[in-house]
Short mmCIF file of C-alpha atoms in Angstrom, two decimals:
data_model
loop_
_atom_site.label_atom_id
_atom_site.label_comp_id
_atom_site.label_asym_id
_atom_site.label_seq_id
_atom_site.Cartn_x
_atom_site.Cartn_y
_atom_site.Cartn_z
CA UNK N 1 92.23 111.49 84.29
CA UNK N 2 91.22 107.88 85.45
CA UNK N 3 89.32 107.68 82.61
CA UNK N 4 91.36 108.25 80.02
CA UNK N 5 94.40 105.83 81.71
CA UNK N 6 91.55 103.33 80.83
CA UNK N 7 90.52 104.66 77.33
CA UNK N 8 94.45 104.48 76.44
CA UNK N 9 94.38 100.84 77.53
CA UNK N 10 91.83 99.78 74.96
CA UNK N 11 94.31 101.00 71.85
CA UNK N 12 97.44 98.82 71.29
CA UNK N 13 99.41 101.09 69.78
CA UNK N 14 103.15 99.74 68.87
CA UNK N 15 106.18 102.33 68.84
CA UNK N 16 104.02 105.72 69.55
CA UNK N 17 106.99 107.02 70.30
CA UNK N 18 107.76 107.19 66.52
CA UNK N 19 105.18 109.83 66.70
CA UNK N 20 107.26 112.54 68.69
CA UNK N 21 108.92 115.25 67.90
CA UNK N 22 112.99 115.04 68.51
CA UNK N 23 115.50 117.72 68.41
CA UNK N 24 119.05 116.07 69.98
CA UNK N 25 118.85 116.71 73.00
CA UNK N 26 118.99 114.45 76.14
CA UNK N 27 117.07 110.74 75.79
CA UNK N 28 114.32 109.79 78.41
CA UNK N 29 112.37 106.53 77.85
CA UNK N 30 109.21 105.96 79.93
CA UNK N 31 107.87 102.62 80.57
CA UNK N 32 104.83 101.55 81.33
CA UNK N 33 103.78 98.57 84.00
CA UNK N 34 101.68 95.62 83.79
CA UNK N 35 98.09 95.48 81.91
CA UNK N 36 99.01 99.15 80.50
CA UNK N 37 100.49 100.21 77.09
CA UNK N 38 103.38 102.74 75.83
CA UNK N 39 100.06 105.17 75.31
CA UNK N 40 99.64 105.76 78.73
CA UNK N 41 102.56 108.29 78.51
CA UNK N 42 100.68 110.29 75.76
CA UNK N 43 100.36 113.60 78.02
CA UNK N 44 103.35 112.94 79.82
CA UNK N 45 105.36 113.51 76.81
CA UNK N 46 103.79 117.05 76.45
CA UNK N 47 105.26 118.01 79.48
CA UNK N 48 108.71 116.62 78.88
CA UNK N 49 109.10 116.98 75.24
CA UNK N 50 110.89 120.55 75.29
CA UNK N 51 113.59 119.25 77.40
CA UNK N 52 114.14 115.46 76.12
CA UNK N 53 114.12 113.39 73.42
CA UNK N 54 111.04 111.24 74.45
CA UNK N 55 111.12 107.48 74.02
CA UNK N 56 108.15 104.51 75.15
CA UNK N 57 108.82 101.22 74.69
CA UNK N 58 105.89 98.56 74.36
CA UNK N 59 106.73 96.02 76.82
CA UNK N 60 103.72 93.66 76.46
CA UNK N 61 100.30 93.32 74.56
CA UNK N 62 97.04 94.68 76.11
CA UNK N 63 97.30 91.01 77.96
CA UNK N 64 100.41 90.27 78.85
CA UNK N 65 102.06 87.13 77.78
CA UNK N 66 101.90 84.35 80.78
CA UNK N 67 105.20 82.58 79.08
CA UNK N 68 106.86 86.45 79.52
CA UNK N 69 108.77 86.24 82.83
CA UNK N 70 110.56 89.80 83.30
CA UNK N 71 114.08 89.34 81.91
CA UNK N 72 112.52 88.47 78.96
CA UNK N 73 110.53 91.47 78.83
CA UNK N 74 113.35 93.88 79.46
CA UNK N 75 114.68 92.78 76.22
CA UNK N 76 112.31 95.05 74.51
CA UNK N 77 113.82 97.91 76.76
CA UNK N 78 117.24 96.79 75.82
CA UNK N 79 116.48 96.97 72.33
CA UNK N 80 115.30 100.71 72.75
CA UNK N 81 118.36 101.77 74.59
CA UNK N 82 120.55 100.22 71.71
CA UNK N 83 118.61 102.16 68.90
CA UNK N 84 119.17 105.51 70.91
CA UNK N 85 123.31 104.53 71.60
CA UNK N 86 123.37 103.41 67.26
CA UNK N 87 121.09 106.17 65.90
CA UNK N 88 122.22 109.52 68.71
CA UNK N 89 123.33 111.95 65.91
CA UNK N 90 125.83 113.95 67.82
CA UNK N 91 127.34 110.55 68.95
CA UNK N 92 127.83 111.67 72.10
CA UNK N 93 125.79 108.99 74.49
CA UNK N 94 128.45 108.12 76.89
CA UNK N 95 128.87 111.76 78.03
CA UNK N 96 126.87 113.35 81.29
CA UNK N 97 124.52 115.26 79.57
CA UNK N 98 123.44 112.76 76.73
CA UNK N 99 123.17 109.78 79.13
CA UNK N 100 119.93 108.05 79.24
CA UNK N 101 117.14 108.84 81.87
CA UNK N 102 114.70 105.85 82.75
CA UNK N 103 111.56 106.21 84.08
CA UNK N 104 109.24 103.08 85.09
CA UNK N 105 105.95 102.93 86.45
CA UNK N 106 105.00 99.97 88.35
CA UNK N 107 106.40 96.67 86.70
CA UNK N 108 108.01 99.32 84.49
CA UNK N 109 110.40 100.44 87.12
CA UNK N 110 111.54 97.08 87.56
CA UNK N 111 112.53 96.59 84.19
CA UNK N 112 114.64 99.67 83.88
CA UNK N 113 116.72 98.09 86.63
CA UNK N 114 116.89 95.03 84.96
CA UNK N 115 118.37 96.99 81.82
CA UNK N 116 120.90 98.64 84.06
CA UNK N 117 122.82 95.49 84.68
CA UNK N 118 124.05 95.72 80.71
CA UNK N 119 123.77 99.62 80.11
CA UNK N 120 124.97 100.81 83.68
CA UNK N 121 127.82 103.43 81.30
CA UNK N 122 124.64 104.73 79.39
CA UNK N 123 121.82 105.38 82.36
CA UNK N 124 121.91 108.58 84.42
CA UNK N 125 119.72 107.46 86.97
CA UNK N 126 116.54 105.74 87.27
CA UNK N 127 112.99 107.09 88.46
CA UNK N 128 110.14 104.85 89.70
CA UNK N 129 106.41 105.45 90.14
CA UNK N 130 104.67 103.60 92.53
CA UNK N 131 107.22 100.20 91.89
CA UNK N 132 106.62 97.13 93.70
CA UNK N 133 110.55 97.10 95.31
CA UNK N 134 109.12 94.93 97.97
CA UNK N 135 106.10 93.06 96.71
CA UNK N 136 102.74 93.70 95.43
CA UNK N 137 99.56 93.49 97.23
CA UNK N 138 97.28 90.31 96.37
CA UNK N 139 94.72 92.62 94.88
CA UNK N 140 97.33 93.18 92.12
CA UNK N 141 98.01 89.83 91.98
CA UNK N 142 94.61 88.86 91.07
CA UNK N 143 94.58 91.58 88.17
CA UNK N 144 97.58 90.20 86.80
CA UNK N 145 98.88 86.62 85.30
CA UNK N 146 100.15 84.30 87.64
CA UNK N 147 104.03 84.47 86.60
CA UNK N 148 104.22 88.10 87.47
CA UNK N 149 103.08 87.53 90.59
CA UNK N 150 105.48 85.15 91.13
CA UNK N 151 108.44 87.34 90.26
CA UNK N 152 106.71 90.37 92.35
CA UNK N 153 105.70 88.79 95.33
CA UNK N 154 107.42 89.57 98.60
CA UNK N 155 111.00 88.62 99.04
CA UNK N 156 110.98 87.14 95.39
CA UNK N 157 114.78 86.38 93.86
CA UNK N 158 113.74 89.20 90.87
CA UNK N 159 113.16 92.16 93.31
CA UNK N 160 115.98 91.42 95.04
CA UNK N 161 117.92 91.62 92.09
CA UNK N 162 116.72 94.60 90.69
CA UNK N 163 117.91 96.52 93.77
CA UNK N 164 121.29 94.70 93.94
CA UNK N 165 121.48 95.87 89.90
CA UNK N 166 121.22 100.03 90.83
CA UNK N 167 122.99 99.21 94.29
CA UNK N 168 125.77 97.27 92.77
CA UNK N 169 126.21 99.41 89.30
CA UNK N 170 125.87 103.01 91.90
CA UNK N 171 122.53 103.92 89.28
CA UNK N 172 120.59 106.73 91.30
CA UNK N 173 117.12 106.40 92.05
CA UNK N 174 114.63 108.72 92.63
CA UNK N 175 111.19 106.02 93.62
CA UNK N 176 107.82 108.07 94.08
CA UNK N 177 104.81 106.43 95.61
CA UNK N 178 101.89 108.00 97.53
CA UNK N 179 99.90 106.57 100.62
CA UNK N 180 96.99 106.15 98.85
CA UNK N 181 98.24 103.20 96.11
CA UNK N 182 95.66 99.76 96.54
CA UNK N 183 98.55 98.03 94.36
CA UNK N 184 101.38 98.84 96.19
CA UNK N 185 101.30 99.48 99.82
CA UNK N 186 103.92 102.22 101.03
CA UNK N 187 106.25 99.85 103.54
CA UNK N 188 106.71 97.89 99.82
CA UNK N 189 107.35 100.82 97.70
CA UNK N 190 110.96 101.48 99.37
CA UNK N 191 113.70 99.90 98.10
CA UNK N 192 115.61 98.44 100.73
CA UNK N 193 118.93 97.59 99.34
CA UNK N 194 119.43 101.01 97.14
CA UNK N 195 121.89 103.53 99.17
CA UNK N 196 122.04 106.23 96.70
CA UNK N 197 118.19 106.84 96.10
CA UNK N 198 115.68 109.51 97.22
CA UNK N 199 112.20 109.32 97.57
CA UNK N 200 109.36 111.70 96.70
CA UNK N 201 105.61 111.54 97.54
CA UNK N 202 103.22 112.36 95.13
CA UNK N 203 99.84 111.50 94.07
CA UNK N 204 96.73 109.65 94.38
CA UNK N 205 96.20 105.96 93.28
CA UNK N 206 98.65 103.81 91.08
CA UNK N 207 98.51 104.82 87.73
CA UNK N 208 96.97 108.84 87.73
CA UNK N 209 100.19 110.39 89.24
CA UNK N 210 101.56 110.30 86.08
CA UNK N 211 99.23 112.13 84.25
CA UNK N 212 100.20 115.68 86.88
CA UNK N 213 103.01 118.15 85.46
CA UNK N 214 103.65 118.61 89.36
CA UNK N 215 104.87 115.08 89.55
CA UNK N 216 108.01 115.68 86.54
CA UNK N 217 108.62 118.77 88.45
CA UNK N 218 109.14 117.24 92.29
CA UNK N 219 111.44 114.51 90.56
CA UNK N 220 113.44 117.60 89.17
CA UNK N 221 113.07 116.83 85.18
CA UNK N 222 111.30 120.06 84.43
#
């Protein structure tokens, strides 16, 4: 599974999402992290397809931009979330059942949050995968470009934000992270100013949880 995380990094693939198969029914849009691409969610979308309309967004290139801080980035999720509220055939977005799920991994999950300050009426809730809510280890910050370490390093105005966002706008969160993540340690994978979220513990590593059925099913998507 670790191996093909890494073969999915090599393609740059814009929009695969334009790929899938959609049939009405509820919108979910997964987002990838840092140094990762909207094909990392390639075999997550065969587990989820029969029960959503599956959406990716390509945040970043392959490398990510160092002039890219994160509210810029989370434009490109904006965007997404508009096409779904203009193009939703049964016109129904603002209901319960056709509001939109987001799930992040990583840097991703901090971007959803970010989009929830100006689509709070059109999220259901939010799920994370092993998000840096409290900082990411300097390991990660070596991997990455400087700026994002900036905005993810411990105690950093952006983090803080992102939890005041889902605190502030009552967006549930369901965060999963596992004890065995060299990116983000477990003390910084729980948000600490989010009262209405719930945390599950799945997986090994950063990135491979997402590649398990197991892990949609303990988050209670499928």
């Amino acid at each position: 599974f670790i191996v093909i995380l890494h073969i999915f990094k090599c393609y740059d693939i814009e929009d695969i999402d334009k790929y899938f198969t959609r049939n009405n029914k509820q919108p979910i849009i997964l987002v990838h992290g840092a140094d990762a691409n909207d094909a990392q969610w390639l075999i997550s979308y065969l587990y989820l397809k029969d029960d959503y309309d599956v959406y990716t967004v390509q945040l970043t290139n392959l490398k990510p931009n160092k002039n890219d801080d994160l509210e810029k980035i989370k434009l490109k999720l904006d965007n997404k979330i508009q096409y779904i509220i203009d193009n939703t055939k049964h016109k129904k977005i603002n209901t319960s059942f056709h509001k939109i799920i987001l799930v992040g991994h990583s840097m991703g999950g901090l971007i959803c949050a970010l989009s929830c300050e100006k689509y709070h009426k059109y999220i259901e809730k939010v799920i994370t995968i092993n998000t840096p809510w409290n900082g990411i280890t300097m390991l990660t910050c070596i991997k990455i470009s400087a700026k994002y370490f900036n905005e993810m390093a411990k105690q950093s105005y952006i983090l803080t934000k992102c939890q005041h966002i889902l605190n502030d706008k009552n967006i549930p969160l369901i965060y999963v992270y596992n004890n065995h993540d060299i990116c983000v340690y477990e003390d910084d994978a729980h948000p600490t100013h989010i009262k209405n979220s719930k945390r599950v513990v799945f997986g090994y590593g950063h990135a491979s949880p997402i590649l398990f059925k197991k892990i949609w099913q303990k988050v209670g998507l499928i």
